[in-house]
JSON list of C-alpha atoms in Angstrom, two decimals:
[
{"chain": "A", "resi": 1, "resn": "UNK", "atom": "CA", "xyz": [133.24, 155.08, 244.13]},
{"chain": "A", "resi": 2, "resn": "UNK", "atom": "CA", "xyz": [131.50, 157.89, 245.71]},
{"chain": "A", "resi": 3, "resn": "UNK", "atom": "CA", "xyz": [129.33, 158.94, 242.58]},
{"chain": "A", "resi": 4, "resn": "UNK", "atom": "CA", "xyz": [126.84, 156.11, 240.57]},
{"chain": "A", "resi": 5, "resn": "UNK", "atom": "CA", "xyz": [124.40, 158.41, 239.25]},
{"chain": "A", "resi": 6, "resn": "UNK", "atom": "CA", "xyz": [124.41, 159.15, 235.34]},
{"chain": "A", "resi": 7, "resn": "UNK", "atom": "CA", "xyz": [123.65, 162.51, 234.39]},
{"chain": "A", "resi": 8, "resn": "UNK", "atom": "CA", "xyz": [123.77, 162.01, 230.31]},
{"chain": "A", "resi": 9, "resn": "UNK", "atom": "CA", "xyz": [124.45, 165.73, 230.07]},
{"chain": "A", "resi": 10, "resn": "UNK", "atom": "CA", "xyz": [125.91, 164.38, 226.91]},
{"chain": "A", "resi": 11, "resn": "UNK", "atom": "CA", "xyz": [122.45, 163.36, 225.14]},
{"chain": "A", "resi": 12, "resn": "UNK", "atom": "CA", "xyz": [121.20, 166.89, 226.21]},
{"chain": "A", "resi": 13, "resn": "UNK", "atom": "CA", "xyz": [121.87, 168.84, 222.87]},
{"chain": "A", "resi": 14, "resn": "UNK", "atom": "CA", "xyz": [119.25, 170.61, 222.13]},
{"chain": "A", "resi": 15, "resn": "UNK", "atom": "CA", "xyz": [119.60, 172.55, 225.59]},
{"chain": "A", "resi": 16, "resn": "UNK", "atom": "CA", "xyz": [122.19, 175.94, 225.87]},
{"chain": "A", "resi": 17, "resn": "UNK", "atom": "CA", "xyz": [125.55, 175.38, 227.71]},
{"chain": "A", "resi": 18, "resn": "UNK", "atom": "CA", "xyz": [123.68, 177.70, 230.75]},
{"chain": "A", "resi": 19, "resn": "UNK", "atom": "CA", "xyz": [120.71, 175.74, 230.47]},
{"chain": "A", "resi": 20, "resn": "UNK", "atom": "CA", "xyz": [122.56, 172.73, 231.82]},
{"chain": "A", "resi": 21, "resn": "UNK", "atom": "CA", "xyz": [124.15, 174.94, 234.62]},
{"chain": "A", "resi": 22, "resn": "UNK", "atom": "CA", "xyz": [121.23, 175.97, 235.42]},
{"chain": "A", "resi": 23, "resn": "UNK", "atom": "CA", "xyz": [120.05, 172.73, 235.85]},
{"chain": "A", "resi": 24, "resn": "UNK", "atom": "CA", "xyz": [122.75, 170.53, 237.67]},
{"chain": "A", "resi": 25, "resn": "UNK", "atom": "CA", "xyz": [124.41, 173.24, 239.64]},
{"chain": "A", "resi": 26, "resn": "UNK", "atom": "CA", "xyz": [122.20, 172.95, 243.00]},
{"chain": "A", "resi": 27, "resn": "UNK", "atom": "CA", "xyz": [122.84, 169.29, 242.81]},
{"chain": "A", "resi": 28, "resn": "UNK", "atom": "CA", "xyz": [126.50, 169.94, 242.04]},
{"chain": "A", "resi": 29, "resn": "UNK", "atom": "CA", "xyz": [126.55, 172.48, 245.47]},
{"chain": "A", "resi": 30, "resn": "UNK", "atom": "CA", "xyz": [124.49, 169.99, 247.22]},
{"chain": "A", "resi": 31, "resn": "UNK", "atom": "CA", "xyz": [127.00, 167.22, 246.65]},
{"chain": "A", "resi": 32, "resn": "UNK", "atom": "CA", "xyz": [130.37, 169.38, 247.19]},
{"chain": "A", "resi": 33, "resn": "UNK", "atom": "CA", "xyz": [128.10, 170.46, 250.57]},
{"chain": "A", "resi": 34, "resn": "UNK", "atom": "CA", "xyz": [127.75, 166.79, 251.66]},
{"chain": "A", "resi": 35, "resn": "UNK", "atom": "CA", "xyz": [130.99, 165.24, 250.64]},
{"chain": "A", "resi": 36, "resn": "UNK", "atom": "CA", "xyz": [133.12, 168.21, 251.54]},
{"chain": "A", "resi": 37, "resn": "UNK", "atom": "CA", "xyz": [132.46, 167.58, 254.71]},
{"chain": "A", "resi": 38, "resn": "UNK", "atom": "CA", "xyz": [133.46, 163.85, 255.09]},
{"chain": "A", "resi": 39, "resn": "UNK", "atom": "CA", "xyz": [135.23, 163.58, 251.87]},
{"chain": "A", "resi": 40, "resn": "UNK", "atom": "CA", "xyz": [136.72, 166.41, 250.71]},
{"chain": "A", "resi": 41, "resn": "UNK", "atom": "CA", "xyz": [139.68, 164.46, 248.62]},
{"chain": "A", "resi": 42, "resn": "UNK", "atom": "CA", "xyz": [136.79, 162.73, 246.64]},
{"chain": "A", "resi": 43, "resn": "UNK", "atom": "CA", "xyz": [135.77, 166.24, 245.76]},
{"chain": "A", "resi": 44, "resn": "UNK", "atom": "CA", "xyz": [138.55, 166.37, 242.94]},
{"chain": "A", "resi": 45, "resn": "UNK", "atom": "CA", "xyz": [137.51, 163.55, 241.29]},
{"chain": "A", "resi": 46, "resn": "UNK", "atom": "CA", "xyz": [133.37, 164.66, 240.56]},
{"chain": "A", "resi": 47, "resn": "UNK", "atom": "CA", "xyz": [134.80, 167.99, 239.27]},
{"chain": "A", "resi": 48, "resn": "UNK", "atom": "CA", "xyz": [136.82, 165.73, 236.79]},
{"chain": "A", "resi": 49, "resn": "UNK", "atom": "CA", "xyz": [133.55, 163.61, 235.96]},
{"chain": "A", "resi": 50, "resn": "UNK", "atom": "CA", "xyz": [131.40, 166.81, 235.76]},
{"chain": "A", "resi": 51, "resn": "UNK", "atom": "CA", "xyz": [134.18, 168.59, 233.61]},
{"chain": "A", "resi": 52, "resn": "UNK", "atom": "CA", "xyz": [134.13, 165.47, 230.39]},
{"chain": "A", "resi": 53, "resn": "UNK", "atom": "CA", "xyz": [130.51, 165.71, 230.94]},
{"chain": "A", "resi": 54, "resn": "UNK", "atom": "CA", "xyz": [130.61, 169.12, 230.01]},
{"chain": "A", "resi": 55, "resn": "UNK", "atom": "CA", "xyz": [133.00, 167.89, 227.08]},
{"chain": "A", "resi": 56, "resn": "UNK", "atom": "CA", "xyz": [130.87, 165.43, 225.61]},
{"chain": "A", "resi": 57, "resn": "UNK", "atom": "CA", "xyz": [127.72, 167.06, 225.33]},
{"chain": "A", "resi": 58, "resn": "UNK", "atom": "CA", "xyz": [130.16, 169.89, 223.46]},
{"chain": "A", "resi": 59, "resn": "UNK", "atom": "CA", "xyz": [131.44, 166.99, 220.77]},
{"chain": "A", "resi": 60, "resn": "UNK", "atom": "CA", "xyz": [128.12, 165.42, 220.53]},
{"chain": "A", "resi": 61, "resn": "UNK", "atom": "CA", "xyz": [126.47, 169.17, 220.19]},
{"chain": "A", "resi": 62, "resn": "UNK", "atom": "CA", "xyz": [129.18, 169.91, 218.09]},
{"chain": "A", "resi": 63, "resn": "UNK", "atom": "CA", "xyz": [129.23, 166.65, 215.15]},
{"chain": "A", "resi": 64, "resn": "UNK", "atom": "CA", "xyz": [132.20, 167.82, 213.42]},
{"chain": "A", "resi": 65, "resn": "UNK", "atom": "CA", "xyz": [134.85, 167.78, 216.65]},
{"chain": "A", "resi": 66, "resn": "UNK", "atom": "CA", "xyz": [132.89, 163.98, 218.55]},
{"chain": "A", "resi": 67, "resn": "UNK", "atom": "CA", "xyz": [136.40, 162.64, 218.31]},
{"chain": "A", "resi": 68, "resn": "UNK", "atom": "CA", "xyz": [138.16, 165.45, 218.47]},
{"chain": "A", "resi": 69, "resn": "UNK", "atom": "CA", "xyz": [139.04, 165.73, 222.54]},
{"chain": "A", "resi": 70, "resn": "UNK", "atom": "CA", "xyz": [141.38, 168.07, 222.24]},
{"chain": "A", "resi": 71, "resn": "UNK", "atom": "CA", "xyz": [139.20, 170.39, 221.00]},
{"chain": "A", "resi": 72, "resn": "UNK", "atom": "CA", "xyz": [136.74, 169.80, 223.38]},
{"chain": "A", "resi": 73, "resn": "UNK", "atom": "CA", "xyz": [139.31, 170.35, 226.20]},
{"chain": "A", "resi": 74, "resn": "UNK", "atom": "CA", "xyz": [140.68, 173.63, 224.41]},
{"chain": "A", "resi": 75, "resn": "UNK", "atom": "CA", "xyz": [136.95, 174.91, 224.50]},
{"chain": "A", "resi": 76, "resn": "UNK", "atom": "CA", "xyz": [136.39, 173.83, 227.97]},
{"chain": "A", "resi": 77, "resn": "UNK", "atom": "CA", "xyz": [139.63, 176.33, 228.85]},
{"chain": "A", "resi": 78, "resn": "UNK", "atom": "CA", "xyz": [138.05, 178.86, 226.62]},
{"chain": "A", "resi": 79, "resn": "UNK", "atom": "CA", "xyz": [134.57, 178.99, 228.56]},
{"chain": "A", "resi": 80, "resn": "UNK", "atom": "CA", "xyz": [136.00, 178.48, 232.22]},
{"chain": "A", "resi": 81, "resn": "UNK", "atom": "CA", "xyz": [138.22, 182.35, 231.12]},
{"chain": "A", "resi": 82, "resn": "UNK", "atom": "CA", "xyz": [135.26, 184.22, 229.91]},
{"chain": "A", "resi": 83, "resn": "UNK", "atom": "CA", "xyz": [132.79, 182.82, 232.71]},
{"chain": "A", "resi": 84, "resn": "UNK", "atom": "CA", "xyz": [134.59, 181.28, 235.67]},
{"chain": "A", "resi": 85, "resn": "UNK", "atom": "CA", "xyz": [131.13, 181.18, 237.84]},
{"chain": "A", "resi": 86, "resn": "UNK", "atom": "CA", "xyz": [129.07, 179.50, 235.09]},
{"chain": "A", "resi": 87, "resn": "UNK", "atom": "CA", "xyz": [129.50, 175.84, 237.25]},
{"chain": "A", "resi": 88, "resn": "UNK", "atom": "CA", "xyz": [129.82, 175.65, 240.65]},
{"chain": "A", "resi": 89, "resn": "UNK", "atom": "CA", "xyz": [132.56, 173.59, 240.33]},
{"chain": "A", "resi": 90, "resn": "UNK", "atom": "CA", "xyz": [134.64, 175.76, 239.00]},
{"chain": "A", "resi": 91, "resn": "UNK", "atom": "CA", "xyz": [134.60, 178.03, 242.21]},
{"chain": "A", "resi": 92, "resn": "UNK", "atom": "CA", "xyz": [136.19, 175.23, 244.38]},
{"chain": "A", "resi": 93, "resn": "UNK", "atom": "CA", "xyz": [138.26, 173.35, 241.35]},
{"chain": "A", "resi": 94, "resn": "UNK", "atom": "CA", "xyz": [139.54, 175.40, 238.00]},
{"chain": "A", "resi": 95, "resn": "UNK", "atom": "CA", "xyz": [139.97, 174.13, 235.18]},
{"chain": "A", "resi": 96, "resn": "UNK", "atom": "CA", "xyz": [143.32, 173.45, 233.51]}
]
């Protein structure tokens, strides 16, 4: 694996989604610029990893949905539809 980095985004429930995006976007762009030159095929797994962390944040923030992965996936798609440029990796790997 390329990434051995733990973000713990899921635990930052006191932050809004925009604040999280502002915090992680420079890191994501750096990874895309670096690994895109050498390991382009691995970038897709990076996008999936970040999306999973965002869904985990959503489930931790709204405790009633803690075990509902389908609801967090639907929520992520709706956020992507409303703000497709919120997270840097969404420009390269859209949410499906």
